[in-house]
Amino acid sequence: MKRPTINDVAKLAGVSKSTISYVISGKRPIGEDVTAKVLAAMEELNYKPSVLARNLAERKTYTIGLYGPSAESLKEDLFFNFILSGILSCLNKSGYRLLLNSEKKDDNNKPYYELDSAQPIDGAIIMNPQLDEEYVEKLKTEQMPFVILGRPAQNSDVFFVDNDNTAAVYTAVNYLIEKGHSKIAFINGPYSYVSSADREKGFRLAHEAKGLELNEALMFNCEVLEDEGYKVCDRALERGDKFTAVVTFNDIVAVGVIKALQERKIKVPDKVAVLSEGDTLISRINSPTMTTIDMNAYDLGYKSAELLLEVISRKRINSCNIIVPFNLITREST
Amino acid sequence: MKRPTINDVAKLAGVSKSTISYVISGKRPIGEDVTAKVLAAMEELNYKPSVLARNLAERKTYTIGLYGPSAESLKEDLFFNFILSGILSCLNKSGYRLLLNSEKKDDNNKPYYELDSAQPIDGAIIMNPQLDEEYVEKLKTEQMPFVILGRPAQNSDVFFVDNDNTAAVYTAVNYLIEKGHSKIAFINGPYSYVSSADREKGFRLAHEAKGLELNEALMFNCEVLEDEGYKVCDRALERGDKFTAVVTFNDIVAVGVIKALQERKIKVPDKVAVLSEGDTLISRINSPTMTTIDMNAYDLGYKSAELLLEVISRKRINSCNIIVPFNLITREST
DNA sequence: CTGAAAGCGCTTACAG
DNA sequence: CTGAAAGCGCTTACAG
């Protein structure tokens, strides 16, 4: 038994297939009696119009592609959950579907995305700070609407949604300085992330604003993993670096940092305060609970999707960006 | 500038469009010189075959649909991350795409999925224990391949992947009994989940096996949320229920339980031991770290996808099921 | 080894 | 208010 097509319905109802199509779409008025016949035929055959065929005819898929982290790094990334949740909430409201693409590796182990104008999507959200650059020019020439989740390196003429990462770290450091800290370590993300540079800028500015000298040796870059945070902190302690507070790239790195401190019986926050970014449930569950900057990741996702839909429908044409606010949440770790 | 189509390439290369198609697919031998011309034309026009048109012509989308939790409940669900990671790993290997569908609510606030044979997918993974039933019969008559992630209530003739939840709880309770506990509370998931019934069975069997009397009043059902775990535990303590150990549905519920205990200065594990299921990073980060049953959620996802692809390609026709093993991981909370 | 044509299942401009 | 036909951009059986 094959799936019924629009032709089967047309034959059964004794009308043309355009009429079937118009009854479904409501794009032109159809007589009451005809409508009734068509509806009955659809019911009888349990007919549902093929999404695929409709997409091809309309040249529209009502689907957007999310280009996110690799399958591997997605495993323990709660920040991603919030973003995904925000995106889905927005799309569900508008009847759009989501094609979820994770970063892949080619034969040379180079990361890439399956992302070009041949994909069955109306637009893309790119959330990988390593890969967005590569696709920006390509997508522009291919006229595929897209939004970057994060600030692109040269934000010339693209749509993007991000936090003000510089201001976030500025706020964090400022808070610590006002609490009396003067030797603050900074465990930043990979050097290649634009957001790492943004954060570093905030770190420097906060010191300048308070006229506090900054110790370059206390600034570190590492992969965004618990274990990396642990190692960096552990090595710093081993070397005898002096600091009374540490700001981390995100919650999971902070977990590693706190572990390294606790293993050496360095009390948090009594001896060293720890401040993270993200406000995932990790920061509430960890002991001590963590002071963190809530980046409103749900909003980041929601706004990206919302913006992308506006770009697709040409309600927005000139590139623009949306900066999602953050809030400092103080808990036990500072 | 419109996207180039196969006709543009054919014209430029001076051959028929079937030849273009065959050069790309390699489904029939094409002369060297012709191949070279075609490749050059494709290159010059930056041609990529439309995925949509190909899908319609082949009646195959190389896409599977994942029908998962609602956007809301996905927010703090790390178990989902593992499953998703497993699914993506498998699909990436096979060149399949993932359409991610979350549970939606209709106007009457009734949950539903956008899931029928008209969707642009070759098959579906259904991971919602509340909704799978509803779609099983429908999908069967519509000949849409699907795999249930979890054990369906009447597992008559469907493909499914699950843990042995009964054995998992049996193992957990057995371990606690051997540690000397005799009054064990059980905070189970919603009564409507098949997996809750499976777990309860394990809880009862473990008691029977050791000839230990079971106190029905110590068995609870609640939504799978931190706060619900907290409330159930708090009310039990308030009532003066006596127990020295509690087994929970998952890690996040255990967090609530431990919080309720700690607030009343009841030491974990000294006074009350806590054992959860899931082994997400929560159980490692929580203080005390949690003894938990690792359900191998990544494998759950990977195997579901693998099985679905086999069903789609008709390498499997008769319904079957895959039971993913679990391991007890002991940490500080017991 | 290559081409002309039918077909996948829809939508929509054209015509009445 | 309704229909016949062209078209979306491919694949593939048919033919040579």
mmCIF file of C-alpha atoms in Angstrom, chain A residues 185-188 217 219-241 243 246 248 252-264:
data_model
loop_
_atom_site.group_PDB
_atom_site.id
_atom_site.type_symbol
_atom_site.label_atom_id
_atom_site.label_comp_id
_atom_site.label_asym_id
_atom_site.label_seq_id
_atom_site.Cartn_x
_atom_site.Cartn_y
_atom_site.Cartn_z
ATOM 1 C CA ALA A 185 43.858 34.887 37.868
ATOM 2 C CA PHE A 186 41.980 34.466 34.603
ATOM 3 C CA ILE A 187 41.447 31.091 32.985
ATOM 4 C CA ASN A 188 40.199 32.011 29.573
ATOM 5 C CA ALA A 217 51.451 35.547 34.196
ATOM 6 C CA MET A 219 46.250 34.930 32.433
ATOM 7 C CA PHE A 220 45.758 31.494 30.927
ATOM 8 C CA ASN A 221 44.072 29.980 27.894
ATOM 9 C CA CYS A 222 42.791 26.425 27.777
ATOM 10 C CA GLU A 223 40.217 24.162 26.179
ATOM 11 C CA VAL A 224 36.767 24.394 27.723
ATOM 12 C CA LEU A 225 36.931 21.202 29.750
ATOM 13 C CA GLU A 226 36.812 20.379 33.434
ATOM 14 C CA ASP A 227 40.118 18.617 33.297
ATOM 15 C CA GLU A 228 41.845 21.483 31.505
ATOM 16 C CA GLY A 229 40.687 23.889 34.182
ATOM 17 C CA TYR A 230 42.012 21.510 36.777
ATOM 18 C CA LYS A 231 45.409 21.221 35.117
ATOM 19 C CA VAL A 232 45.925 24.917 34.551
ATOM 20 C CA CYS A 233 45.028 25.738 38.126
ATOM 21 C CA ASP A 234 47.080 22.872 39.488
ATOM 22 C CA ARG A 235 50.182 23.909 37.572
ATOM 23 C CA ALA A 236 49.789 27.505 38.682
ATOM 24 C CA LEU A 237 49.620 26.398 42.303
ATOM 25 C CA GLU A 238 52.564 24.097 41.771
ATOM 26 C CA ARG A 239 54.605 26.999 40.454
ATOM 27 C CA GLY A 240 53.650 29.015 43.497
ATOM 28 C CA ASP A 241 51.659 31.657 41.625
ATOM 29 C CA PHE A 243 46.321 34.858 43.586
ATOM 30 C CA VAL A 246 40.117 33.257 39.737
ATOM 31 C CA THR A 248 36.969 31.188 34.545
ATOM 32 C CA ILE A 252 32.730 23.414 33.826
ATOM 33 C CA VAL A 253 36.207 24.917 33.868
ATOM 34 C CA ALA A 254 35.409 26.337 37.300
ATOM 35 C CA VAL A 255 34.590 22.849 38.540
ATOM 36 C CA GLY A 256 38.096 21.748 37.623
ATOM 37 C CA VAL A 257 39.620 24.812 39.227
ATOM 38 C CA ILE A 258 37.737 24.294 42.470
ATOM 39 C CA LYS A 259 38.754 20.659 42.499
ATOM 40 C CA ALA A 260 42.421 21.598 42.123
ATOM 41 C CA LEU A 261 42.127 24.091 44.958
ATOM 42 C CA GLN A 262 40.283 21.707 47.257
ATOM 43 C CA GLU A 263 42.786 18.944 46.675
ATOM 44 C CA ARG A 264 45.462 21.244 48.028
#
